[in-house]
């Protein structure tokens, strides 16, 4: 079913070619992407990059930058190499201590890299994902107090319908007082 609704917008041949320059032709094998559905292309790309990100290699910064800028489309803002390295270290510490705590700073960028490094464990957490999950929680009345914090976003449609305001309006009875 995912094959039917999944799109691979923005990941053009030239974008993949730029990754080929980072990791090499023998690892990416562009021809293997031919005739695959968008979902299968994404799956293949995640497997290739997972292997590269989990190696002890000196291209981590370049691969992380490609994921954030080219694949993820985050072209403005600085992609601080120290932030990625520190975040990956904190992830390893959190996993060793069985903690779920992870810094929220620049989560949209960092989670893209982590989502490729450990795709079976972590999802990308950006504004659109948080908005969608919060909307599902709110519209299905799953809980009343547990919503995901939202990172700052550039999406004008999401900004026009601020989810925090929508949540407060939906739960306005919880905020009202009986004693005027």
PDB file of C-alpha atoms in Angstrom:
ATOM      1  CA  UNK A   1       0.000   0.000   0.000  1.00  0.00           C
ATOM      2  CA  UNK A   2       2.821   2.438   0.794  1.00  0.00           C
ATOM      3  CA  UNK A   3       4.086   2.079  -2.763  1.00  0.00           C
ATOM      4  CA  UNK A   4       0.816   3.560  -4.003  1.00  0.00           C
ATOM      5  CA  UNK A   5       0.867   6.754  -1.928  1.00  0.00           C
ATOM      6  CA  UNK A   6       4.561   7.369  -1.313  1.00  0.00           C
ATOM      7  CA  UNK A   7       6.302  10.036  -3.371  1.00  0.00           C
ATOM      8  CA  UNK A   8       9.964  10.799  -3.812  1.00  0.00           C
ATOM      9  CA  UNK A   9       9.704  14.487  -4.588  1.00  0.00           C
ATOM     10  CA  UNK A  10      12.967  16.330  -4.769  1.00  0.00           C
ATOM     11  CA  UNK A  11      15.224  13.291  -4.986  1.00  0.00           C
ATOM     12  CA  UNK A  12      16.220  13.657  -8.602  1.00  0.00           C
ATOM     13  CA  UNK A  13      18.968  11.926 -10.516  1.00  0.00           C
ATOM     14  CA  UNK A  14      21.206  14.968  -9.950  1.00  0.00           C
ATOM     15  CA  UNK A  15      20.576  14.786  -6.178  1.00  0.00           C
ATOM     16  CA  UNK A  16      21.549  11.096  -6.187  1.00  0.00           C
ATOM     17  CA  UNK A  17      24.553  11.939  -8.356  1.00  0.00           C
ATOM     18  CA  UNK A  18      25.711  14.399  -5.689  1.00  0.00           C
ATOM     19  CA  UNK A  19      25.581  11.553  -3.140  1.00  0.00           C
ATOM     20  CA  UNK A  20      27.536   9.362  -5.527  1.00  0.00           C
ATOM     21  CA  UNK A  21      30.310  11.974  -5.355  1.00  0.00           C
ATOM     22  CA  UNK A  22      30.360  11.612  -1.559  1.00  0.00           C
ATOM     23  CA  UNK A  23      30.225   7.825  -1.106  1.00  0.00           C
ATOM     24  CA  UNK A  24      31.378   6.570  -4.511  1.00  0.00           C
ATOM     25  CA  UNK A  25      29.851   4.882  -7.550  1.00  0.00           C
ATOM     26  CA  UNK A  26      30.563   1.374  -6.334  1.00  0.00           C
ATOM     27  CA  UNK A  27      28.501   1.908  -3.168  1.00  0.00           C
ATOM     28  CA  UNK A  28      25.543   3.829  -4.558  1.00  0.00           C
ATOM     29  CA  UNK A  29      25.098   2.002  -7.894  1.00  0.00           C
ATOM     30  CA  UNK A  30      22.661   4.483  -9.420  1.00  0.00           C
ATOM     31  CA  UNK A  31      21.358   1.922 -11.900  1.00  0.00           C
ATOM     32  CA  UNK A  32      19.916  -0.105  -9.021  1.00  0.00           C
ATOM     33  CA  UNK A  33      17.374   2.703  -8.448  1.00  0.00           C
ATOM     34  CA  UNK A  34      15.953   2.321 -11.953  1.00  0.00           C
ATOM     35  CA  UNK A  35      12.449   0.868 -12.200  1.00  0.00           C
ATOM     36  CA  UNK A  36      11.893   0.906  -8.424  1.00  0.00           C
ATOM     37  CA  UNK A  37       8.833   2.461  -6.830  1.00  0.00           C
ATOM     38  CA  UNK A  38       9.476   5.634  -4.795  1.00  0.00           C
ATOM     39  CA  UNK A  39       9.062   3.668  -1.551  1.00  0.00           C
ATOM     40  CA  UNK A  40      11.569   1.012  -2.650  1.00  0.00           C
ATOM     41  CA  UNK A  41      14.014   3.728  -3.749  1.00  0.00           C
ATOM     42  CA  UNK A  42      13.818   5.275  -0.292  1.00  0.00           C
ATOM     43  CA  UNK A  43      14.259   1.880   1.342  1.00  0.00           C
ATOM     44  CA  UNK A  44      17.330   1.150  -0.793  1.00  0.00           C
ATOM     45  CA  UNK A  45      18.806   4.571  -0.068  1.00  0.00           C
ATOM     46  CA  UNK A  46      18.283   4.096   3.686  1.00  0.00           C
ATOM     47  CA  UNK A  47      20.024   0.722   3.585  1.00  0.00           C
ATOM     48  CA  UNK A  48      22.994   2.119   1.676  1.00  0.00           C
ATOM     49  CA  UNK A  49      23.375   5.136   3.949  1.00  0.00           C
ATOM     50  CA  UNK A  50      22.761   3.124   7.120  1.00  0.00           C
ATOM     51  CA  UNK A  51      25.794   1.021   6.251  1.00  0.00           C
ATOM     52  CA  UNK A  52      27.878   4.119   5.505  1.00  0.00           C
ATOM     53  CA  UNK A  53      26.805   5.981   8.659  1.00  0.00           C
ATOM     54  CA  UNK A  54      27.520   2.994  10.897  1.00  0.00           C
ATOM     55  CA  UNK A  55      31.051   2.569   9.590  1.00  0.00           C
ATOM     56  CA  UNK A  56      33.932   4.277  11.258  1.00  0.00           C
ATOM     57  CA  UNK A  57      34.553   6.569   8.346  1.00  0.00           C
ATOM     58  CA  UNK A  58      35.734  10.079   7.735  1.00  0.00           C
ATOM     59  CA  UNK A  59      32.782  10.946   5.486  1.00  0.00           C
ATOM     60  CA  UNK A  60      30.189  11.194   8.273  1.00  0.00           C
ATOM     61  CA  UNK A  61      30.053  15.004   8.004  1.00  0.00           C
ATOM     62  CA  UNK A  62      29.645  14.916   4.230  1.00  0.00           C
ATOM     63  CA  UNK A  63      26.952  12.220   4.369  1.00  0.00           C
ATOM     64  CA  UNK A  64      25.092  14.055   7.156  1.00  0.00           C
ATOM     65  CA  UNK A  65      25.237  17.299   5.161  1.00  0.00           C
ATOM     66  CA  UNK A  66      23.877  15.502   2.086  1.00  0.00           C
ATOM     67  CA  UNK A  67      21.008  14.001   4.095  1.00  0.00           C
ATOM     68  CA  UNK A  68      20.099  17.344   5.675  1.00  0.00           C
ATOM     69  CA  UNK A  69      20.559  19.601   2.663  1.00  0.00           C
ATOM     70  CA  UNK A  70      19.941  17.533  -0.453  1.00  0.00           C
ATOM     71  CA  UNK A  71      17.603  14.769   0.679  1.00  0.00           C
ATOM     72  CA  UNK A  72      15.940  16.762   3.467  1.00  0.00           C
ATOM     73  CA  UNK A  73      15.786  20.079   1.663  1.00  0.00           C
ATOM     74  CA  UNK A  74      17.096  22.103   4.624  1.00  0.00           C
ATOM     75  CA  UNK A  75      19.358  24.459   2.745  1.00  0.00           C
ATOM     76  CA  UNK A  76      19.301  27.461   5.041  1.00  0.00           C
ATOM     77  CA  UNK A  77      20.854  27.547   8.466  1.00  0.00           C
ATOM     78  CA  UNK A  78      24.240  26.171   9.291  1.00  0.00           C
ATOM     79  CA  UNK A  79      24.732  22.447   9.405  1.00  0.00           C
ATOM     80  CA  UNK A  80      27.142  22.450  12.293  1.00  0.00           C
ATOM     81  CA  UNK A  81      29.392  19.383  12.130  1.00  0.00           C
ATOM     82  CA  UNK A  82      29.898  19.490  15.886  1.00  0.00           C
ATOM     83  CA  UNK A  83      26.130  19.409  16.450  1.00  0.00           C
ATOM     84  CA  UNK A  84      25.735  16.244  14.362  1.00  0.00           C
ATOM     85  CA  UNK A  85      28.703  14.541  16.033  1.00  0.00           C
ATOM     86  CA  UNK A  86      27.523  15.580  19.511  1.00  0.00           C
ATOM     87  CA  UNK A  87      23.973  14.455  18.764  1.00  0.00           C
ATOM     88  CA  UNK A  88      25.167  11.046  17.568  1.00  0.00           C
ATOM     89  CA  UNK A  89      27.266  10.702  20.730  1.00  0.00           C
ATOM     90  CA  UNK A  90      24.248  11.628  22.887  1.00  0.00           C
ATOM     91  CA  UNK A  91      22.172   9.085  20.984  1.00  0.00           C
ATOM     92  CA  UNK A  92      24.710   6.353  21.744  1.00  0.00           C
ATOM     93  CA  UNK A  93      24.787   7.399  25.431  1.00  0.00           C
ATOM     94  CA  UNK A  94      20.977   7.388  25.608  1.00  0.00           C
ATOM     95  CA  UNK A  95      20.839   3.924  24.065  1.00  0.00           C
ATOM     96  CA  UNK A  96      23.483   2.548  26.451  1.00  0.00           C
ATOM     97  CA  UNK A  97      21.651   3.914  29.487  1.00  0.00           C
ATOM     98  CA  UNK A  98      18.283   2.852  28.065  1.00  0.00           C
ATOM     99  CA  UNK A  99      17.155   6.466  28.229  1.00  0.00           C
ATOM    100  CA  UNK A 100      14.720   8.051  25.820  1.00  0.00           C
ATOM    101  CA  UNK A 101      15.974  11.563  26.505  1.00  0.00           C
ATOM    102  CA  UNK A 102      17.449  13.329  23.559  1.00  0.00           C
ATOM    103  CA  UNK A 103      18.087  17.038  22.935  1.00  0.00           C
ATOM    104  CA  UNK A 104      15.432  18.808  20.868  1.00  0.00           C
ATOM    105  CA  UNK A 105      17.840  21.391  19.437  1.00  0.00           C
ATOM    106  CA  UNK A 106      17.753  21.332  15.621  1.00  0.00           C
ATOM    107  CA  UNK A 107      15.763  18.092  15.765  1.00  0.00           C
ATOM    108  CA  UNK A 108      14.548  18.480  12.178  1.00  0.00           C
ATOM    109  CA  UNK A 109      18.126  18.226  10.903  1.00  0.00           C
ATOM    110  CA  UNK A 110      19.551  15.812  13.448  1.00  0.00           C
ATOM    111  CA  UNK A 111      16.647  13.354  13.273  1.00  0.00           C
ATOM    112  CA  UNK A 112      17.085  13.039   9.516  1.00  0.00           C
ATOM    113  CA  UNK A 113      20.620  11.750  10.045  1.00  0.00           C
ATOM    114  CA  UNK A 114      19.561   9.512  12.940  1.00  0.00           C
ATOM    115  CA  UNK A 115      16.633   8.213  10.865  1.00  0.00           C
ATOM    116  CA  UNK A 116      19.134   7.048   8.242  1.00  0.00           C
ATOM    117  CA  UNK A 117      21.641   5.722  10.791  1.00  0.00           C
ATOM    118  CA  UNK A 118      19.029   3.613  12.634  1.00  0.00           C
ATOM    119  CA  UNK A 119      15.930   3.493  10.385  1.00  0.00           C
ATOM    120  CA  UNK A 120      14.416   0.515  12.182  1.00  0.00           C
ATOM    121  CA  UNK A 121      14.435   2.398  15.508  1.00  0.00           C
ATOM    122  CA  UNK A 122      13.984   6.112  14.802  1.00  0.00           C
ATOM    123  CA  UNK A 123      11.798   8.273  12.613  1.00  0.00           C
ATOM    124  CA  UNK A 124      12.421  11.725  11.304  1.00  0.00           C
ATOM    125  CA  UNK A 125      10.959  14.325  13.626  1.00  0.00           C
ATOM    126  CA  UNK A 126      10.284  17.548  11.808  1.00  0.00           C
ATOM    127  CA  UNK A 127       7.473  20.084  11.819  1.00  0.00           C
ATOM    128  CA  UNK A 128       5.308  18.155   9.362  1.00  0.00           C
ATOM    129  CA  UNK A 129       5.657  14.877  11.261  1.00  0.00           C
ATOM    130  CA  UNK A 130       4.909  16.477  14.655  1.00  0.00           C
ATOM    131  CA  UNK A 131       1.963  18.390  13.195  1.00  0.00           C
ATOM    132  CA  UNK A 132       0.495  15.225  11.651  1.00  0.00           C
ATOM    133  CA  UNK A 133       0.915  13.175  14.834  1.00  0.00           C
ATOM    134  CA  UNK A 134      -0.575  15.958  16.963  1.00  0.00           C
ATOM    135  CA  UNK A 135      -3.499  16.248  14.558  1.00  0.00           C
ATOM    136  CA  UNK A 136      -4.154  12.502  14.787  1.00  0.00           C
ATOM    137  CA  UNK A 137      -3.991  12.604  18.598  1.00  0.00           C
ATOM    138  CA  UNK A 138      -6.319  15.601  18.718  1.00  0.00           C
ATOM    139  CA  UNK A 139      -8.826  14.502  16.082  1.00  0.00           C
ATOM    140  CA  UNK A 140      -9.113  10.975  17.463  1.00  0.00           C
ATOM    141  CA  UNK A 141      -9.285  12.243  21.047  1.00  0.00           C
ATOM    142  CA  UNK A 142      -6.576   9.803  22.077  1.00  0.00           C
ATOM    143  CA  UNK A 143      -5.269  11.877  24.974  1.00  0.00           C
ATOM    144  CA  UNK A 144      -5.825  15.355  26.256  1.00  0.00           C
ATOM    145  CA  UNK A 145      -2.429  16.450  27.511  1.00  0.00           C
ATOM    146  CA  UNK A 146       0.242  14.608  25.582  1.00  0.00           C
ATOM    147  CA  UNK A 147       1.254  16.299  22.358  1.00  0.00           C
ATOM    148  CA  UNK A 148       4.583  16.490  20.591  1.00  0.00           C
ATOM    149  CA  UNK A 149       6.535  19.741  20.835  1.00  0.00           C
ATOM    150  CA  UNK A 150       6.797  21.411  17.463  1.00  0.00           C
ATOM    151  CA  UNK A 151      10.098  22.616  16.032  1.00  0.00           C
ATOM    152  CA  UNK A 152      10.017  25.923  14.169  1.00  0.00           C
ATOM    153  CA  UNK A 153       8.915  25.354  10.616  1.00  0.00           C
ATOM    154  CA  UNK A 154       9.066  27.132   7.268  1.00  0.00           C
ATOM    155  CA  UNK A 155       5.880  25.586   5.901  1.00  0.00           C
ATOM    156  CA  UNK A 156       3.452  28.471   5.381  1.00  0.00           C
ATOM    157  CA  UNK A 157       0.402  26.180   5.353  1.00  0.00           C
ATOM    158  CA  UNK A 158       1.274  24.682   8.726  1.00  0.00           C
ATOM    159  CA  UNK A 159       2.128  28.091  10.140  1.00  0.00           C
ATOM    160  CA  UNK A 160      -1.256  29.437   8.993  1.00  0.00           C
ATOM    161  CA  UNK A 161      -3.024  26.798  11.107  1.00  0.00           C
ATOM    162  CA  UNK A 162      -1.000  26.805  14.306  1.00  0.00           C
ATOM    163  CA  UNK A 163      -1.572  23.405  15.915  1.00  0.00           C
ATOM    164  CA  UNK A 164      -1.046  24.757  19.435  1.00  0.00           C
ATOM    165  CA  UNK A 165      -3.932  27.196  18.950  1.00  0.00           C
ATOM    166  CA  UNK A 166      -6.099  24.441  17.490  1.00  0.00           C
ATOM    167  CA  UNK A 167      -5.325  22.204  20.484  1.00  0.00           C
ATOM    168  CA  UNK A 168      -6.226  24.975  22.943  1.00  0.00           C
ATOM    169  CA  UNK A 169      -9.480  25.729  21.103  1.00  0.00           C
ATOM    170  CA  UNK A 170     -10.436  22.058  21.030  1.00  0.00           C
ATOM    171  CA  UNK A 171      -9.691  21.711  24.750  1.00  0.00           C
ATOM    172  CA  UNK A 172     -11.027  25.137  25.768  1.00  0.00           C
ATOM    173  CA  UNK A 173     -13.403  23.622  28.319  1.00  0.00           C
ATOM    174  CA  UNK A 174     -10.385  22.318  30.224  1.00  0.00           C
ATOM    175  CA  UNK A 175      -9.077  25.886  30.516  1.00  0.00           C
ATOM    176  CA  UNK A 176     -12.302  27.578  31.581  1.00  0.00           C
ATOM    177  CA  UNK A 177     -13.055  28.492  35.138  1.00  0.00           C
ATOM    178  CA  UNK A 178     -16.339  28.142  36.990  1.00  0.00           C
ATOM    179  CA  UNK A 179     -15.631  31.104  39.245  1.00  0.00           C
ATOM    180  CA  UNK A 180     -15.781  34.337  37.251  1.00  0.00           C
TER     181      UNK A 180
END
